[in-house]
CSV table of C-alpha atoms in Angstrom, one decimal:
chain,number,residue,atom,x,y,z
V,1,MET,CA,0.0,0.0,0.0
V,2,LYS,CA,3.0,2.3,0.5
V,3,TYR,CA,3.7,2.6,-3.2
V,4,SER,CA,0.1,2.4,-4.5
V,5,ALA,CA,0.1,6.0,-5.7
V,6,TYR,CA,3.2,5.3,-7.9
V,7,ILE,CA,1.6,2.1,-9.3
V,8,ILE,CA,-1.6,4.1,-10.2
V,9,ALA,CA,0.5,6.8,-11.8
V,10,GLY,CA,2.5,4.3,-13.7
V,11,LEU,CA,-0.6,2.5,-15.0
V,12,LEU,CA,-2.1,5.8,-16.2
V,13,PHE,CA,1.2,6.6,-18.0
V,14,VAL,CA,1.2,3.1,-19.6
V,15,LEU,CA,-2.5,3.4,-20.6
V,16,TRP,CA,-1.8,6.8,-22.2
V,17,GLY,CA,1.1,5.4,-24.2
V,18,VAL,CA,-0.9,2.4,-25.4
V,19,VAL,CA,-3.8,4.6,-26.5
V,20,VAL,CA,-1.7,7.3,-28.1
V,21,TYR,CA,0.6,5.0,-30.0
V,22,GLY,CA,-2.1,2.4,-30.7
V,23,PHE,CA,-4.6,4.6,-32.4
V,24,ASN,CA,-4.0,7.0,-35.3
V,25,ASN,CA,-6.4,9.7,-33.9
V,26,PRO,CA,-6.8,9.1,-30.1
V,27,PRO,CA,-9.6,10.9,-28.2
V,28,LEU,CA,-8.4,14.2,-26.8
V,29,ILE,CA,-9.5,13.3,-23.3
V,30,ILE,CA,-6.8,10.6,-23.1
V,31,HIS,CA,-4.2,13.4,-22.9
V,32,LEU,CA,-5.5,14.2,-19.4
V,33,LEU,CA,-3.9,11.0,-18.1
V,34,ILE,CA,-0.4,12.4,-18.1
V,35,PRO,CA,-1.2,15.5,-15.9
V,36,ILE,CA,-3.3,13.3,-13.6
V,37,ALA,CA,-0.3,10.9,-13.2
V,38,GLY,CA,2.0,13.8,-12.6
V,39,ILE,CA,-0.3,15.3,-9.9
V,40,ILE,CA,-0.5,11.9,-8.2
V,41,ILE,CA,3.3,11.7,-8.0
V,42,LEU,CA,3.7,15.3,-6.8
V,43,LEU,CA,1.0,14.8,-4.1
V,44,ARG,CA,2.7,11.6,-3.0
V,45,ILE,CA,6.1,13.3,-2.7
V,46,PHE,CA,4.6,16.4,-1.0
V,47,PHE,CA,2.6,14.5,1.6
V,48,ASN,CA,5.5,12.0,2.2
V,49,LYS,CA,7.8,14.9,3.1
V,50,ARG,CA,5.1,16.5,5.4
V,51,ILE,CA,4.5,13.2,7.2
V,52,SER,CA,8.1,12.4,7.6
V,53,LYS,CA,8.9,15.9,8.9
V,54,ARG,CA,6.0,15.5,11.4
V,55,LEU,CA,7.3,12.2,12.6
V,56,LYS,CA,10.8,13.6,13.2
V,57,ASP,CA,9.5,16.3,15.6
C-alpha cells in the first residue's frame, strides 16, 4: 500500500502510451492522463515529506 500511488500513476502513463501509439487519432480526453499521473506523483512526494517531517518532531 505504500507505493500504490506510484503504481496508479505508472498505470495511467502506460495506458496513455498504449492509446496514443495504438490509435491514429486518439480521443483528446486521453491526454488528461499524463497531468493526472504527474499530480498523483507530486502529491505523494509532498505529503510524504510532510508526514516524515512531522514524525521527526
